[in-house]
CSV table of C-alpha atoms and ligand atoms in Angstrom, one decimal:
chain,number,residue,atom,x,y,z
D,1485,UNK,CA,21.7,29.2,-59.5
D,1486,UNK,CA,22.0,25.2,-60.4
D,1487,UNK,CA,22.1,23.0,-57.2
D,1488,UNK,CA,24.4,20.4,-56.4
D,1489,UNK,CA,23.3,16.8,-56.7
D,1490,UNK,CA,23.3,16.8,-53.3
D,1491,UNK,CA,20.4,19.1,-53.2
D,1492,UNK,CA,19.6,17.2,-56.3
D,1493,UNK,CA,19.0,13.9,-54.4
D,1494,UNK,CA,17.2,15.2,-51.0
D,1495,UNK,CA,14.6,16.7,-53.5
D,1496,UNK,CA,14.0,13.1,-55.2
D,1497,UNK,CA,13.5,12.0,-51.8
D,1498,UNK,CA,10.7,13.9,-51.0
D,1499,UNK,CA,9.7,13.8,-53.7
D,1500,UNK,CA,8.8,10.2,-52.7
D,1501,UNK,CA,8.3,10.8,-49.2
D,1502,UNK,CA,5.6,13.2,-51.1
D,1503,UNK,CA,3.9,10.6,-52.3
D,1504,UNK,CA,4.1,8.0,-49.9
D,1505,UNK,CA,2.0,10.3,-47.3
D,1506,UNK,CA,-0.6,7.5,-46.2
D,1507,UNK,CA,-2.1,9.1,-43.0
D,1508,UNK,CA,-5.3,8.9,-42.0
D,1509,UNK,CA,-8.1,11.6,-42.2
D,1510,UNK,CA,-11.1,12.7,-40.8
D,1511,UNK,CA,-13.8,10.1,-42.0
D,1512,UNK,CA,-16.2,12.3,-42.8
D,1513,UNK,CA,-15.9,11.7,-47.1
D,1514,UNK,CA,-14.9,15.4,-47.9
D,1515,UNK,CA,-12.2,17.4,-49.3
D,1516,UNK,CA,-10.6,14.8,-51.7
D,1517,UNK,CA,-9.6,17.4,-52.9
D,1518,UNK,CA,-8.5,20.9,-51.8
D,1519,UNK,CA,-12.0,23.2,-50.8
D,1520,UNK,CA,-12.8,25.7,-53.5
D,1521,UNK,CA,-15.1,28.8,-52.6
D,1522,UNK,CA,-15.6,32.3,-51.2
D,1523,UNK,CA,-15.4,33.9,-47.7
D,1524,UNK,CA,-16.4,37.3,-46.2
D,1525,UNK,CA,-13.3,38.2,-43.8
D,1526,UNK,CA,-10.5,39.6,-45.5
D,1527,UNK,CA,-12.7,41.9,-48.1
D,1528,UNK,CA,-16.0,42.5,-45.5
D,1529,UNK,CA,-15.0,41.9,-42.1
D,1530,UNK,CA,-17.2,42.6,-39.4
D,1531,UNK,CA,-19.0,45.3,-41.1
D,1532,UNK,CA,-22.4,45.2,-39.5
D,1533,UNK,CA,-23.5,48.5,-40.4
D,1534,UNK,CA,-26.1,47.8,-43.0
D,1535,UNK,CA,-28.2,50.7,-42.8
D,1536,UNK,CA,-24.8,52.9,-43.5
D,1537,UNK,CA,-23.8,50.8,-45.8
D,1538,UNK,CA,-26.4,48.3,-47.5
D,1539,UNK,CA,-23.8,46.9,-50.3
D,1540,UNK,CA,-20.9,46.0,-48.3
D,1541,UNK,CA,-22.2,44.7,-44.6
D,1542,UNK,CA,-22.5,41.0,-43.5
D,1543,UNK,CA,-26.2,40.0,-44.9
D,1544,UNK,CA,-27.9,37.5,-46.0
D,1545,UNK,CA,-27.7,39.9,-49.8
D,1546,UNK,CA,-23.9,39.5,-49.7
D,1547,UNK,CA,-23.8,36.2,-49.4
D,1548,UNK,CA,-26.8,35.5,-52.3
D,1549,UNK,CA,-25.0,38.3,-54.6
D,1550,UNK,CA,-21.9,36.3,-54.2
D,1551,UNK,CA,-23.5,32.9,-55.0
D,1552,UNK,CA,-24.9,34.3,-57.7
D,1553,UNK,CA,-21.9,36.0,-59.0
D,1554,UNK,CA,-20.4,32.5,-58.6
D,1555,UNK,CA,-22.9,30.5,-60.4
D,1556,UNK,CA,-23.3,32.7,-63.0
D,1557,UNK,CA,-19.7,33.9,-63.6
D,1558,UNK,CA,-18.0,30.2,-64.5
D,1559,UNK,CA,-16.4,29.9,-60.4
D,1560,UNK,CA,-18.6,27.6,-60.2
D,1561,UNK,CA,-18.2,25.7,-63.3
D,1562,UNK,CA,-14.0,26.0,-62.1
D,1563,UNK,CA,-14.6,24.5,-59.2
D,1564,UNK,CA,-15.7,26.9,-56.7
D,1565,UNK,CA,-18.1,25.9,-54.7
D,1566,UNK,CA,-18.2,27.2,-50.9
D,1567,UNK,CA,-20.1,30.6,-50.1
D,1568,UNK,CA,-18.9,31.5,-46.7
D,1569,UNK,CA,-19.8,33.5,-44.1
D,1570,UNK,CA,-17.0,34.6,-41.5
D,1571,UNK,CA,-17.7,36.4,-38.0
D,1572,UNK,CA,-20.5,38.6,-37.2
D,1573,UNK,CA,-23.4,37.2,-38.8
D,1574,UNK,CA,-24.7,36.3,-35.4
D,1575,UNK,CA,-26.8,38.3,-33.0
D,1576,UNK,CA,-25.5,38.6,-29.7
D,1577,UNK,CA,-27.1,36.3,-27.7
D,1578,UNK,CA,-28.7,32.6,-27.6
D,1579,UNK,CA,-32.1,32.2,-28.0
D,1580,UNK,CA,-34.5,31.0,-25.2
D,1581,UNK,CA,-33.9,27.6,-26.0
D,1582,UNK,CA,-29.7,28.7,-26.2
D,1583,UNK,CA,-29.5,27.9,-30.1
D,1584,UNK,CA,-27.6,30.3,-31.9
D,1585,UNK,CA,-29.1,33.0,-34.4
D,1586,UNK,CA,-28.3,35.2,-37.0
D,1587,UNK,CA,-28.5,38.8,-36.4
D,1588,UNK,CA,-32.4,39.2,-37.5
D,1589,UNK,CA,-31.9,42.6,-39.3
D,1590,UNK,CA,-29.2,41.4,-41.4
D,1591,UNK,CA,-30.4,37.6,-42.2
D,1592,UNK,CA,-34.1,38.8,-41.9
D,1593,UNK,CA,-35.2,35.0,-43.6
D,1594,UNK,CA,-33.0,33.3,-41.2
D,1595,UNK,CA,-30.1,30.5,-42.5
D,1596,UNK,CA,-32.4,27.9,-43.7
D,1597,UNK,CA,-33.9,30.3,-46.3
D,1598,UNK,CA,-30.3,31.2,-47.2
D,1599,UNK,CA,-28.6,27.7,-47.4
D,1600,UNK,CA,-31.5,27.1,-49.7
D,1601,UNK,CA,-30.8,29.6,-52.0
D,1602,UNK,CA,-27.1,28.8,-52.1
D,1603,UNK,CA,-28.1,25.6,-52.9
D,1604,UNK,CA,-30.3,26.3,-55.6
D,1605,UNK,CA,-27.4,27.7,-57.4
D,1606,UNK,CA,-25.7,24.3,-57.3
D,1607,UNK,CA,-23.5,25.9,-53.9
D,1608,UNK,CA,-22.9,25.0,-50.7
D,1609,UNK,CA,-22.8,27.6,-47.8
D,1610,UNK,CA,-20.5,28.0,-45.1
D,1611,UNK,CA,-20.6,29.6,-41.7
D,1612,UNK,CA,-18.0,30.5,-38.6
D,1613,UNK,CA,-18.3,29.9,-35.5
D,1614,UNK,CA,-15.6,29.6,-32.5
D,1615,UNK,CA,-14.6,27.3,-29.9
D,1616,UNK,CA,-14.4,29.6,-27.2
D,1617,UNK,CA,-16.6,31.6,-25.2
D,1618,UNK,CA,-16.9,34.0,-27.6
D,1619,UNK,CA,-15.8,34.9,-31.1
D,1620,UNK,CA,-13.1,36.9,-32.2
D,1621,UNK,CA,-15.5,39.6,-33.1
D,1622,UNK,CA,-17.1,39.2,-29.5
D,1623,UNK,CA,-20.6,37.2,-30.7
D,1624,UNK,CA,-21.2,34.4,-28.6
D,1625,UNK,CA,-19.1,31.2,-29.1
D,1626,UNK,CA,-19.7,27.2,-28.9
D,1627,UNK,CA,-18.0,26.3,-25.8
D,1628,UNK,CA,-20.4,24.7,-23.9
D,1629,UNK,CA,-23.0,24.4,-26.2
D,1630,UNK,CA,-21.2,22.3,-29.3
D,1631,UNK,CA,-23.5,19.7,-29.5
D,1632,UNK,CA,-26.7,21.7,-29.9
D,1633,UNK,CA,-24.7,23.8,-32.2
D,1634,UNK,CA,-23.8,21.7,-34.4
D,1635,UNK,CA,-27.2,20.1,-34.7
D,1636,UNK,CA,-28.1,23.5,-35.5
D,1637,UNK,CA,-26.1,24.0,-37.8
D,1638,UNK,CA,-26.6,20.7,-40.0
D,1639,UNK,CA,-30.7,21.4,-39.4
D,1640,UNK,CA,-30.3,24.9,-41.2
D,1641,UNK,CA,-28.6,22.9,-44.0
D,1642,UNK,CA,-24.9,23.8,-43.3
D,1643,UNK,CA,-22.0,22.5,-45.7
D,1644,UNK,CA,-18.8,23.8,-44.3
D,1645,UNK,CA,-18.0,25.1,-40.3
D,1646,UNK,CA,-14.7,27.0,-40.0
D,1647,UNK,CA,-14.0,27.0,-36.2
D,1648,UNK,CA,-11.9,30.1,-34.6
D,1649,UNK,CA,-10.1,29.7,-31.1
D,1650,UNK,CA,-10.3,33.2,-30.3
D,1651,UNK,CA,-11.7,33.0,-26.5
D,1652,UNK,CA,-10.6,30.0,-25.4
D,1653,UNK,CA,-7.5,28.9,-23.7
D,1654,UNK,CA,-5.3,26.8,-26.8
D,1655,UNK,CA,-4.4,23.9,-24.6
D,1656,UNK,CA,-7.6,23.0,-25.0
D,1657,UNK,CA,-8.0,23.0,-28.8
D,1658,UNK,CA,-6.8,19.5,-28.7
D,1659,UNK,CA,-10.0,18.5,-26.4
D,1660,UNK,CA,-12.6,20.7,-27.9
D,1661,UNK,CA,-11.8,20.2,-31.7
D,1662,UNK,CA,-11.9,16.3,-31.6
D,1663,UNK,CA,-15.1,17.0,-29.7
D,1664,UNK,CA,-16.5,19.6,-32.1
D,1665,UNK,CA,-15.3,17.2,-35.3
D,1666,UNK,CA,-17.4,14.1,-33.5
D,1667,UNK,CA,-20.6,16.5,-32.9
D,1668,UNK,CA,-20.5,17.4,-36.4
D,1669,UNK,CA,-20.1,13.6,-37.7
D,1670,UNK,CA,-23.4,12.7,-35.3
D,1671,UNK,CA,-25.9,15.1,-37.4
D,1672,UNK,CA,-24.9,12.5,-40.6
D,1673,UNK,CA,-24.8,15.7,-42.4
D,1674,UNK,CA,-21.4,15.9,-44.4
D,1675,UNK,CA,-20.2,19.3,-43.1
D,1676,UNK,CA,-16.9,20.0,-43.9
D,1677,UNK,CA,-14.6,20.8,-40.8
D,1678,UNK,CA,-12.2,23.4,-41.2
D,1679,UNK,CA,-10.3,24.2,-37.9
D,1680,UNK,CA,-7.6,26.9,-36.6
D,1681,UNK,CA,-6.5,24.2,-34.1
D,1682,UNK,CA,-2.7,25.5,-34.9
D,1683,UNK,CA,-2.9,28.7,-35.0
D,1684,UNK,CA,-4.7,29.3,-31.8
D,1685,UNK,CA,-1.2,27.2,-30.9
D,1686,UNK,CA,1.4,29.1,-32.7
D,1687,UNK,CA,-0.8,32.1,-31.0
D,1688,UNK,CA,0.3,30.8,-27.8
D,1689,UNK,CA,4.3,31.1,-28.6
D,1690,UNK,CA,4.7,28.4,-25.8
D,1691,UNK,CA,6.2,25.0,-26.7
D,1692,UNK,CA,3.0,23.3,-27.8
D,1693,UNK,CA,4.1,20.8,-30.1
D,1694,UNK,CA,1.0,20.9,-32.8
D,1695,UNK,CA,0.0,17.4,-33.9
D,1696,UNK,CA,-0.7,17.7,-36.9
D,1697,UNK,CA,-1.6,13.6,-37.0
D,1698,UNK,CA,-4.2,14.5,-34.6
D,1699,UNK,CA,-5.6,17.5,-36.2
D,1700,UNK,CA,-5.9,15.5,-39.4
D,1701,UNK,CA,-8.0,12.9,-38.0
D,1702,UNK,CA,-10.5,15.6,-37.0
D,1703,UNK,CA,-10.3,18.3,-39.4
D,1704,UNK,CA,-10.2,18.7,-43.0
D,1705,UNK,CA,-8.3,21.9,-43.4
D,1706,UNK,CA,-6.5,23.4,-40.6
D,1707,UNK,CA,-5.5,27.0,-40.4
D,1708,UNK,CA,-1.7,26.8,-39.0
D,1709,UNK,CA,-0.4,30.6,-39.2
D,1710,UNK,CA,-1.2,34.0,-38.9
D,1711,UNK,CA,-4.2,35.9,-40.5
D,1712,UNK,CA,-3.4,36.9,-44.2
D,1713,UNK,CA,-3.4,40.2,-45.2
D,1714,UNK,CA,-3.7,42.2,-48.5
D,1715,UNK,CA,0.0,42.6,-49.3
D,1716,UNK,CA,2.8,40.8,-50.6
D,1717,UNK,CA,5.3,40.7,-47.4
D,1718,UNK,CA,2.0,38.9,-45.5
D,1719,UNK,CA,2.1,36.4,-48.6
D,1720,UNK,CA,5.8,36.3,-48.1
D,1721,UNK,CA,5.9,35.6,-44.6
D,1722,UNK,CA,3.2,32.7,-45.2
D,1723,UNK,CA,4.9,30.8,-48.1
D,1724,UNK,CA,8.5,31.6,-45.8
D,1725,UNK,CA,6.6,29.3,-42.6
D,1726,UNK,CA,5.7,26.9,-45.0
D,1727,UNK,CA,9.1,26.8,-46.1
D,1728,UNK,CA,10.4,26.4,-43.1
D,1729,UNK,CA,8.3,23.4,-41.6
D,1730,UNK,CA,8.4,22.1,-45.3
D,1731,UNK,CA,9.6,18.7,-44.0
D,1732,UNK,CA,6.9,18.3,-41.8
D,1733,UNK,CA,4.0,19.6,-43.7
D,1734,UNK,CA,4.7,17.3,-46.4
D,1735,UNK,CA,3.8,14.1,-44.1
D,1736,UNK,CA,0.2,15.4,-43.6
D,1737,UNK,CA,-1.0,16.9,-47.0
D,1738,UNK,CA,-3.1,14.4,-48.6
D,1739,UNK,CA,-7.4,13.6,-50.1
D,1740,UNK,CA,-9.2,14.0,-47.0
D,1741,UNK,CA,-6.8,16.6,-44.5
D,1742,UNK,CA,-5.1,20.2,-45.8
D,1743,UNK,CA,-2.9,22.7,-44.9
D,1744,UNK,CA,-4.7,26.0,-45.0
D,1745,UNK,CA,-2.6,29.3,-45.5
D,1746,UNK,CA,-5.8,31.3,-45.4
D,1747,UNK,CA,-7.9,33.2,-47.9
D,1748,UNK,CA,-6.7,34.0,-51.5
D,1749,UNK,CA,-6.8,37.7,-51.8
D,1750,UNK,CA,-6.5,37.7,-56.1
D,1751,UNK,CA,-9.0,40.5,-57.0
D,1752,UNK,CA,-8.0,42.6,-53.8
D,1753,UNK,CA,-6.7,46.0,-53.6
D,1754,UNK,CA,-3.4,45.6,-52.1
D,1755,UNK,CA,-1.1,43.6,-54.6
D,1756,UNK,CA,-0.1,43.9,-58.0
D,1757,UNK,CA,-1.3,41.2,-60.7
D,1758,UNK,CA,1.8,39.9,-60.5
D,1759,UNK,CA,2.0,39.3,-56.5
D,1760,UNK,CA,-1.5,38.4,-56.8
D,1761,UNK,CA,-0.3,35.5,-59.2
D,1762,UNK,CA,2.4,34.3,-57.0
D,1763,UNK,CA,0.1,34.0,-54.6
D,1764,UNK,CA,-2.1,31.9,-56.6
D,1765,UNK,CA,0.5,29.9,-57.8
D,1766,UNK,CA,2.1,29.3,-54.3
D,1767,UNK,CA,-1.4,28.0,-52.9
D,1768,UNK,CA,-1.3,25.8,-55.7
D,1769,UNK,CA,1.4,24.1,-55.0
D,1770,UNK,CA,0.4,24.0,-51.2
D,1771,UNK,CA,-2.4,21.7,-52.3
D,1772,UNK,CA,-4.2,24.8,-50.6
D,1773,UNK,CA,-8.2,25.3,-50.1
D,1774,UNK,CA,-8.7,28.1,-52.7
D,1775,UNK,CA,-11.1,30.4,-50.7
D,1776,UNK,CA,-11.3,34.2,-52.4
D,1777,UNK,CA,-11.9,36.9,-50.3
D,1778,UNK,CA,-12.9,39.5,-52.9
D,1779,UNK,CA,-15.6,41.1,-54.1
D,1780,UNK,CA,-17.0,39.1,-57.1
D,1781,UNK,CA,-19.4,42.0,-58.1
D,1782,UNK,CA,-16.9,44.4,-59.0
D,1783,UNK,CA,-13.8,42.5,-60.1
D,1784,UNK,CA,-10.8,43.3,-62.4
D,1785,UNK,CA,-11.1,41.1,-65.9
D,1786,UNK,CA,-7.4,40.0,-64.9
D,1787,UNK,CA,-8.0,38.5,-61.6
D,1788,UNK,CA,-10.8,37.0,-62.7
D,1789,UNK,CA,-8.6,35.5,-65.6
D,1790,UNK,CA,-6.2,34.4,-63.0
D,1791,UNK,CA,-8.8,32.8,-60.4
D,1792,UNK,CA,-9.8,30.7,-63.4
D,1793,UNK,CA,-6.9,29.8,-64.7
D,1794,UNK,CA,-7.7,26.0,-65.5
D,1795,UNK,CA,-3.8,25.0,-65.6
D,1796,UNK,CA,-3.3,26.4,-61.7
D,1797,UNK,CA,-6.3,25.1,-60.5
D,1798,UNK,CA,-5.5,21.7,-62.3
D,1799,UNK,CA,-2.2,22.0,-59.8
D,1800,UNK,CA,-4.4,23.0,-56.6
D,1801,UNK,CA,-6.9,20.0,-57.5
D,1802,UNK,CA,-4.1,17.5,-58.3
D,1803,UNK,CA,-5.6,14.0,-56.8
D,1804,UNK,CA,-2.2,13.4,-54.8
D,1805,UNK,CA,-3.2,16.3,-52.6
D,1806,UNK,CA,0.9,16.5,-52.1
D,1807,UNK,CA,2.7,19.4,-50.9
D,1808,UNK,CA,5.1,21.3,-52.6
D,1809,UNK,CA,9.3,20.5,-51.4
D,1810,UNK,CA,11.0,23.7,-51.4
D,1811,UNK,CA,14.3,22.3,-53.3
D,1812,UNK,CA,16.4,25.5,-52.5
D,1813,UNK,CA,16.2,29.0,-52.0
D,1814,UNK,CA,19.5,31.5,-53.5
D,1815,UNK,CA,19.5,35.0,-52.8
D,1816,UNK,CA,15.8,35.4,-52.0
D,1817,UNK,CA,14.6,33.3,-55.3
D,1818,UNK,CA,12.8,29.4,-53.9
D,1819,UNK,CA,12.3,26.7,-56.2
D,1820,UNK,CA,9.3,24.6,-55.2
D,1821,UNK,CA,8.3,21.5,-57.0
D,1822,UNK,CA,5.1,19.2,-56.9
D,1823,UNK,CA,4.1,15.6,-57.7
D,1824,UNK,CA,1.2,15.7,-59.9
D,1825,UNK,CA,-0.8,12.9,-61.7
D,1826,UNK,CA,0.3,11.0,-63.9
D,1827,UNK,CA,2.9,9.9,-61.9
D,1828,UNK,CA,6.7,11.5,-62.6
D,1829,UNK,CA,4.8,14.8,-63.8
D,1830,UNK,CA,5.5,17.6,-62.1
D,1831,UNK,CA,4.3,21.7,-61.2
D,1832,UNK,CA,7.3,24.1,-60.9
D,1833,UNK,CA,7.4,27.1,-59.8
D,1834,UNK,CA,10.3,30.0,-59.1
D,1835,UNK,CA,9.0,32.1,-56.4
D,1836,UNK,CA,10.5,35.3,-56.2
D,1837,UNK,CA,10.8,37.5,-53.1
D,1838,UNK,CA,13.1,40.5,-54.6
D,1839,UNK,CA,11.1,43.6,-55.2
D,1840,UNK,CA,14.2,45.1,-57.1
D,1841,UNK,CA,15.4,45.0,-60.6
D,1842,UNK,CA,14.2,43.6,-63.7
D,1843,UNK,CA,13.9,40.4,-62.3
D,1844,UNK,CA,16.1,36.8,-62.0
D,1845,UNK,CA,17.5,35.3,-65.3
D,1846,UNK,CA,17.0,31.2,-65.0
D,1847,UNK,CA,19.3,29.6,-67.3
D,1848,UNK,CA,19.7,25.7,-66.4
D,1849,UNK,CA,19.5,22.4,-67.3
D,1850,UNK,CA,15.7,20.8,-67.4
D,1851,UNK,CA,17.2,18.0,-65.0
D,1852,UNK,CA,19.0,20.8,-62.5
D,1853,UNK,CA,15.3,21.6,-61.5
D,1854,UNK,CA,13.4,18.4,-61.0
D,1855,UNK,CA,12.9,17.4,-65.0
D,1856,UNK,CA,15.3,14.1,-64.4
D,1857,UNK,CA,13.2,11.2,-66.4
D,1858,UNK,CA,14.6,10.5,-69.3
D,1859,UNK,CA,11.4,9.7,-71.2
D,1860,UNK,CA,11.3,13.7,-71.0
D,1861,UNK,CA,8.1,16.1,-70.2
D,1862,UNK,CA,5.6,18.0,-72.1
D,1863,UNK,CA,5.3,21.9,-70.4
D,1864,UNK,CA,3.3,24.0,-69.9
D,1865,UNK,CA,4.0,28.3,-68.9
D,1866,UNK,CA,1.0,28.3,-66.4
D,1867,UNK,CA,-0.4,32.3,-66.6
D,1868,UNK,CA,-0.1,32.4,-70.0
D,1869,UNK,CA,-0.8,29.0,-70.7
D,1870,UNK,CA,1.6,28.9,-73.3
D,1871,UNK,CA,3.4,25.5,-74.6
D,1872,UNK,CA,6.9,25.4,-74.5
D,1873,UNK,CA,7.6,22.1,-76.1
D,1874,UNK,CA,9.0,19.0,-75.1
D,1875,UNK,CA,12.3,18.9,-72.6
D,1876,UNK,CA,14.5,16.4,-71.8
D,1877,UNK,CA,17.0,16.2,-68.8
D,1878,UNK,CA,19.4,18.3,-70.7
D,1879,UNK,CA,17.2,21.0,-72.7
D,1880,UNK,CA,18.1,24.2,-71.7
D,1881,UNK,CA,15.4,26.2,-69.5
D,1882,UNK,CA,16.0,30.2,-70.3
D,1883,UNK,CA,13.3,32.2,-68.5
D,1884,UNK,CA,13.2,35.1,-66.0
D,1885,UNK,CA,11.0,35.8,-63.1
D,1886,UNK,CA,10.1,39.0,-62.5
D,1887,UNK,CA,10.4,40.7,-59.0
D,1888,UNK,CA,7.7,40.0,-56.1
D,1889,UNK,CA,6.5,37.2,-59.0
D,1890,UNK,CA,6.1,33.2,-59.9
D,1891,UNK,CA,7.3,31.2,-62.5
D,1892,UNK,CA,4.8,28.3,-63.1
D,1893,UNK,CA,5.4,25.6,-65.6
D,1894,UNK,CA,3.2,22.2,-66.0
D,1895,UNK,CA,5.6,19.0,-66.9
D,1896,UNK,CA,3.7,16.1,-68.0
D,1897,UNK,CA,5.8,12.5,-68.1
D,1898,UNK,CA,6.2,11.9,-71.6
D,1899,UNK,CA,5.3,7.9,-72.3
Y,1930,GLA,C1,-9.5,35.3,-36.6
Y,1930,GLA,C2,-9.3,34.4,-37.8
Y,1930,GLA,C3,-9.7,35.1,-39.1
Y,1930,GLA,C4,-11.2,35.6,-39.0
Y,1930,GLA,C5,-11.3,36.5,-37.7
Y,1930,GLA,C6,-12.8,36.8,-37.5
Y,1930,GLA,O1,-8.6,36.4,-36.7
Y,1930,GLA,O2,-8.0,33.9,-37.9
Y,1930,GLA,O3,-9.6,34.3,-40.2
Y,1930,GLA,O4,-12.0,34.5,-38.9
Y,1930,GLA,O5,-10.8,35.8,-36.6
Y,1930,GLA,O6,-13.0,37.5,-36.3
């Protein structure tokens, strides 16, 4: 269970390589910090049947329930501030004049109206569309008509595009993005530009080198991996890519440009509270956006609890924007460890991928997992926001995470 000091060292030094991350961004002013909000896909989808099913279709009632639920609720007051819509809120064709428009039935008072409710509510609203000739869902896509889209889209009152690839051929992305991200800078409406540039990439299973240097300049969250589902082993096989290309990721996580592992399904039907807290505690330590995908009208007091957890969203918001380094993973149990402000302080957390058992014992030495400064840290247990005193390098940590669970502990730099 205790690494090496060989293992001990490479983590100090990305640790520092974590904070040295000076790349540039898009210019656009946004995401200083990680995007906070709410999306339709993973708990609506494309249900368009609103005369079957009034309640739970893609309308323009969702989306005002859900700010509503959000400014009334305290998501807002946490943070959250992004009410977004997903595919299949368009009709299927162009109008005369080839702008885009909202399925009439569903959005009968058209975006404007709705961006100006969201807004009255102290929110900002989000829509989808794709770079290809269509969408995923099959309404009609931007290419060839970016421009006037996204002058649409900033005249309707638009705060946030998220931009599919579905439709298009992906050795393009790297054309039509950067063309997409300069449209969108030219209405001089701060819309913030979140892109599946990568994943229409990884999609391809070619040898497309992603650019994440690139993306970053034009994009303030990109989508890198495959669509998250409600269950653990999809939240497994996410946090195991990032794992994997940990290296990598770390150079381009910073205020301005983040990784995106896709929505946050806390609240959802397919995990237990505690999968649903690794999962929150993971994208935390990504420096993730935190967009729900639930259904804040009906919603277990627990997974509220947890989405408003003010000591895990004080990890997601950190103002380092770092990304985790995955320090070592033994018999299917990672250690992942953040910079976070002020500087020397750390987030921790034991991620555990066993689903067997009573769980993984964790008796080691503070220093063994990242608490090395001998001026000693103040910490925090995370879910239950409990205080476990003061450590120094050689207090003894005795804990035990649970199966298909997180550990999550706060160390603040004692001065
Ligand atoms: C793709 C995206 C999803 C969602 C759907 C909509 O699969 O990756 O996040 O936007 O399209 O059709």
């Amino acid at each position: 269970m205790i690494p090496s000091r060989m293992l001990l060292k490479w983590m100090h030094m990305l640790l520092l390589a974590g904070l040295a991350v000076l790349c540039s961004s898009l210019d656009n002013g946004l995401a200083r910090t990680p995007p906070m909000g709410w999306l339709t896909w993973t708990r609506f989808s494309c249900n368009t049947e609103c005369s079957l099913d009034p309640d739970f279709c893609i309308s323009e009632k969702l989306i005002m329930q859900m700010a509503d639920r959000m400014a009334e609720d305290g998501y807002k007051d946490a943070g959250y501030e992004y009410v977004c819509l997903d595919d299949c809120w368009l009709a299927t064709e162009r109008d005369i004049f080839h702008r885009l428009q909202p399925d009439r039935k569903r959005f009968p008072h058209g975006m404007k109206y709705l961006a100006d409710y969201v807004h009255s509510k102290g929110l900002k609203l989000g829509i989808y569309e794709d770079f290809g000739t269509k969408t995923c869902a099959g309404f009609p896509g931007s290419e060839f008509y970016m421009e006037l889209d996204a002058q649409t889209f900033a005249e309707w009152g638009i705060d946030l595009l998220k931009f599919d690839t579905c439709h298009s051929d992906p050795r393009d992305n790297k054309y039509g993005y950067p063309a997409m991200s300069l449209y969108l800078n030219k209405t001089a409406r701060p819309i913030l530009f979140s892109c599946e540039w990568p994943y229409g990439e990884i999609q391809l299973n070619a040898s497309l080198q992603t650019d994440y240097g690139t993306i970053r300049q034009n994009c303030n969250v990109w989508r890198n991996f495959w669509d998250v589902t409600d269950n653990f082993n999809s939240i497994k096989n996410i946090v195991n890519f990032y794992g994997k290309n940990n290296v990598l990721f770390q150079k381009y996580s910073a205020p301005g440009g983040f990784f995106d592992p896709d929505q946050l399904l806390v609240g959802g039907f397919g995990m237990s509270h505690y999968q649903q807290r690794a999962q929150m505690a993971m994208w935390a330590m990504f420096s993730a956006p935190l967009i729900m995908s639930n259904d804040l009208r009906d919603i277990p007091d627990e997974a509220k609890q947890l989405l408003l957890n003010k000591y895990i969203l004080s990890v997601d918001q950190d103002p380092l924007g770092a990304m985790a380094t995955k320090v070592w993973e033994f018999s299917g149990l990672q250690l992942w460890v953040k910079p976070i402000v002020p500087q020397g302080s750390l987030a921790i957390v034991f991620f555990n991928t066993n689903n067997f058992g009573s769980g993984t014992p964790i008796v080691s030495a503070a220093s063994d997992i990242g608490m090395t400064d001998p001026k000693g840290y103040q910490v925090t247990e995370v879910f239950k926001g409990t205080d476990m005193g003061t450590f120094m390098p050689d207090t003894k940590l005795n804990i035990r995470v649970f199966p298909d669970d997180a550990y999550m502990m706060i160390c603040k730099i004692l001065s």
